[in-house]
PDB file of C-alpha atoms in Angstrom:
ATOM      1  CA  UNK E   1     -33.712 -14.366 -27.743  1.00 70.00           C
ATOM      2  CA  UNK E   2     -32.653 -12.722 -30.964  1.00 80.00           C
ATOM      3  CA  UNK E   3     -33.719  -9.037 -30.816  1.00 80.00           C
ATOM      4  CA  UNK E   4     -34.517  -9.189 -34.562  1.00 87.00           C
ATOM      5  CA  UNK E   5     -36.765 -12.251 -34.245  1.00 82.00           C
ATOM      6  CA  UNK E   6     -40.291 -11.968 -35.619  1.00 84.00           C
ATOM      7  CA  UNK E   7     -41.647 -14.891 -33.586  1.00 81.00           C
ATOM      8  CA  UNK E   8     -41.186 -16.001 -30.001  1.00 74.00           C
ATOM      9  CA  UNK E   9     -40.995 -19.605 -28.824  1.00 77.00           C
ATOM     10  CA  UNK E  10     -43.979 -20.893 -26.835  1.00 74.00           C
ATOM     11  CA  UNK E  11     -43.707 -19.773 -23.191  1.00 71.00           C
ATOM     12  CA  UNK E  12     -43.054 -22.246 -20.400  1.00 72.00           C
ATOM     13  CA  UNK E  13     -44.628 -20.020 -17.726  1.00 77.00           C
ATOM     14  CA  UNK E  14     -47.196 -17.261 -18.172  1.00 78.00           C
ATOM     15  CA  UNK E  15     -47.456 -14.823 -15.244  1.00 78.00           C
ATOM     16  CA  UNK E  16     -50.139 -12.192 -14.775  1.00 76.00           C
ATOM     17  CA  UNK E  17     -50.147  -9.489 -12.126  1.00 76.00           C
ATOM     18  CA  UNK E  18     -53.679  -8.062 -12.316  1.00 73.00           C
ATOM     19  CA  UNK E  19     -54.461  -4.399 -11.971  1.00 72.00           C
ATOM     20  CA  UNK E  20     -57.449  -3.329  -9.839  1.00 68.00           C
ATOM     21  CA  UNK E  21     -59.605  -3.209 -12.988  1.00 68.00           C
ATOM     22  CA  UNK E  22     -58.667  -6.675 -14.244  1.00 60.00           C
ATOM     23  CA  UNK E  23     -61.444  -9.227 -14.085  1.00 52.00           C
ATOM     24  CA  UNK E  24     -60.788 -12.275 -11.910  1.00 53.00           C
ATOM     25  CA  UNK E  25     -62.322 -14.424 -14.642  1.00 47.00           C
ATOM     26  CA  UNK E  26     -59.147 -14.084 -16.703  1.00 50.00           C
ATOM     27  CA  UNK E  27     -57.287 -16.221 -14.160  1.00 47.00           C
ATOM     28  CA  UNK E  28     -58.607 -19.406 -15.715  1.00 47.00           C
ATOM     29  CA  UNK E  29     -56.424 -18.925 -18.791  1.00 51.00           C
ATOM     30  CA  UNK E  30     -53.208 -18.161 -16.868  1.00 54.00           C
ATOM     31  CA  UNK E  31     -50.500 -20.483 -15.631  1.00 85.00           C
ATOM     32  CA  UNK E  32     -49.432 -18.354 -12.648  1.00 86.00           C
ATOM     33  CA  UNK E  33     -51.445 -15.522 -11.120  1.00 86.00           C
ATOM     34  CA  UNK E  34     -49.763 -13.107  -8.696  1.00 84.00           C
ATOM     35  CA  UNK E  35     -52.145 -10.659  -7.002  1.00 80.00           C
ATOM     36  CA  UNK E  36     -50.290  -7.903  -5.124  1.00 79.00           C
ATOM     37  CA  UNK E  37     -53.417  -7.142  -3.061  1.00 79.00           C
ATOM     38  CA  UNK E  38     -53.567 -10.694  -1.652  1.00 80.00           C
ATOM     39  CA  UNK E  39     -50.127 -12.180  -1.065  1.00 80.00           C
ATOM     40  CA  UNK E  40     -50.074 -15.643  -2.511  1.00 86.00           C
ATOM     41  CA  UNK E  41     -49.713 -17.491  -5.790  1.00 90.00           C
ATOM     42  CA  UNK E  42     -52.395 -19.208  -7.837  1.00 90.00           C
ATOM     43  CA  UNK E  43     -50.918 -21.848 -10.122  1.00 90.00           C
ATOM     44  CA  UNK E  44     -52.833 -23.583 -12.910  1.00 89.00           C
ATOM     45  CA  UNK E  45     -51.197 -26.508 -14.725  1.00 86.00           C
ATOM     46  CA  UNK E  46     -52.246 -29.161 -17.178  1.00 83.00           C
ATOM     47  CA  UNK E  47     -52.559 -32.718 -15.867  1.00 83.00           C
ATOM     48  CA  UNK E  48     -53.629 -34.844 -18.814  1.00 84.00           C
ATOM     49  CA  UNK E  49     -57.104 -33.699 -19.834  1.00 88.00           C
ATOM     50  CA  UNK E  50     -57.610 -31.788 -16.565  1.00 88.00           C
ATOM     51  CA  UNK E  51     -56.286 -28.514 -15.157  1.00 87.00           C
ATOM     52  CA  UNK E  52     -54.988 -28.617 -11.574  1.00 90.00           C
ATOM     53  CA  UNK E  53     -55.075 -25.460  -9.469  1.00 92.00           C
ATOM     54  CA  UNK E  54     -52.910 -24.815  -6.413  1.00 92.00           C
ATOM     55  CA  UNK E  55     -53.113 -21.795  -4.126  1.00 92.00           C
ATOM     56  CA  UNK E  56     -49.924 -21.121  -2.178  1.00 93.00           C
ATOM     57  CA  UNK E  57     -50.036 -18.390   0.495  1.00 91.00           C
ATOM     58  CA  UNK E  58     -46.917 -19.402   2.437  1.00 91.00           C
ATOM     59  CA  UNK E  59     -43.797 -21.427   1.806  1.00 94.00           C
ATOM     60  CA  UNK E  60     -42.818 -21.978  -1.803  1.00 93.00           C
ATOM     61  CA  UNK E  61     -44.123 -23.160  -5.149  1.00 91.00           C
ATOM     62  CA  UNK E  62     -42.082 -25.453  -7.416  1.00 90.00           C
ATOM     63  CA  UNK E  63     -42.527 -24.967 -11.154  1.00 86.00           C
ATOM     64  CA  UNK E  64     -41.281 -27.918 -13.174  1.00 81.00           C
ATOM     65  CA  UNK E  65     -40.654 -27.273 -15.963  1.00 78.00           C
ATOM     66  CA  UNK E  66     -38.623 -25.045 -15.983  1.00 82.00           C
ATOM     67  CA  UNK E  67     -37.293 -26.214 -12.597  1.00 85.00           C
ATOM     68  CA  UNK E  68     -37.552 -23.092 -10.448  1.00 88.00           C
ATOM     69  CA  UNK E  69     -38.859 -22.532  -6.933  1.00 92.00           C
ATOM     70  CA  UNK E  70     -40.703 -19.340  -5.964  1.00 90.00           C
ATOM     71  CA  UNK E  71     -40.850 -18.444  -2.277  1.00 90.00           C
ATOM     72  CA  UNK E  72     -43.944 -16.425  -1.368  1.00 89.00           C
ATOM     73  CA  UNK E  73     -41.954 -14.280   1.097  1.00 89.00           C
ATOM     74  CA  UNK E  74     -39.389 -13.461  -1.616  1.00 88.00           C
ATOM     75  CA  UNK E  75     -42.157 -12.037  -3.796  1.00 85.00           C
ATOM     76  CA  UNK E  76     -44.232 -10.274  -1.148  1.00 83.00           C
ATOM     77  CA  UNK E  77     -41.829  -9.806   1.774  1.00 81.00           C
ATOM     78  CA  UNK E  78     -42.267 -11.337   5.202  1.00 71.00           C
ATOM     79  CA  UNK E  79     -45.742 -10.643   6.585  1.00 64.00           C
TER      80      UNK E  79
END
């Protein structure tokens, strides 16, 4: 991205890592929620007029687009 740009392109993935004071209600507007207190990923994605939610606590999560795979153990370490 141009460092002098005044606008950013729309994001493909939005990730939030909540702090202890962050309300859990904000998760509904996120694409990917990573909570360091509870190893796992919460993924929200559009599916037509609906929003699908997946909770992945082991294994991996495929994000397409942009075509990446996130392994839970890579983010949180082996438990």
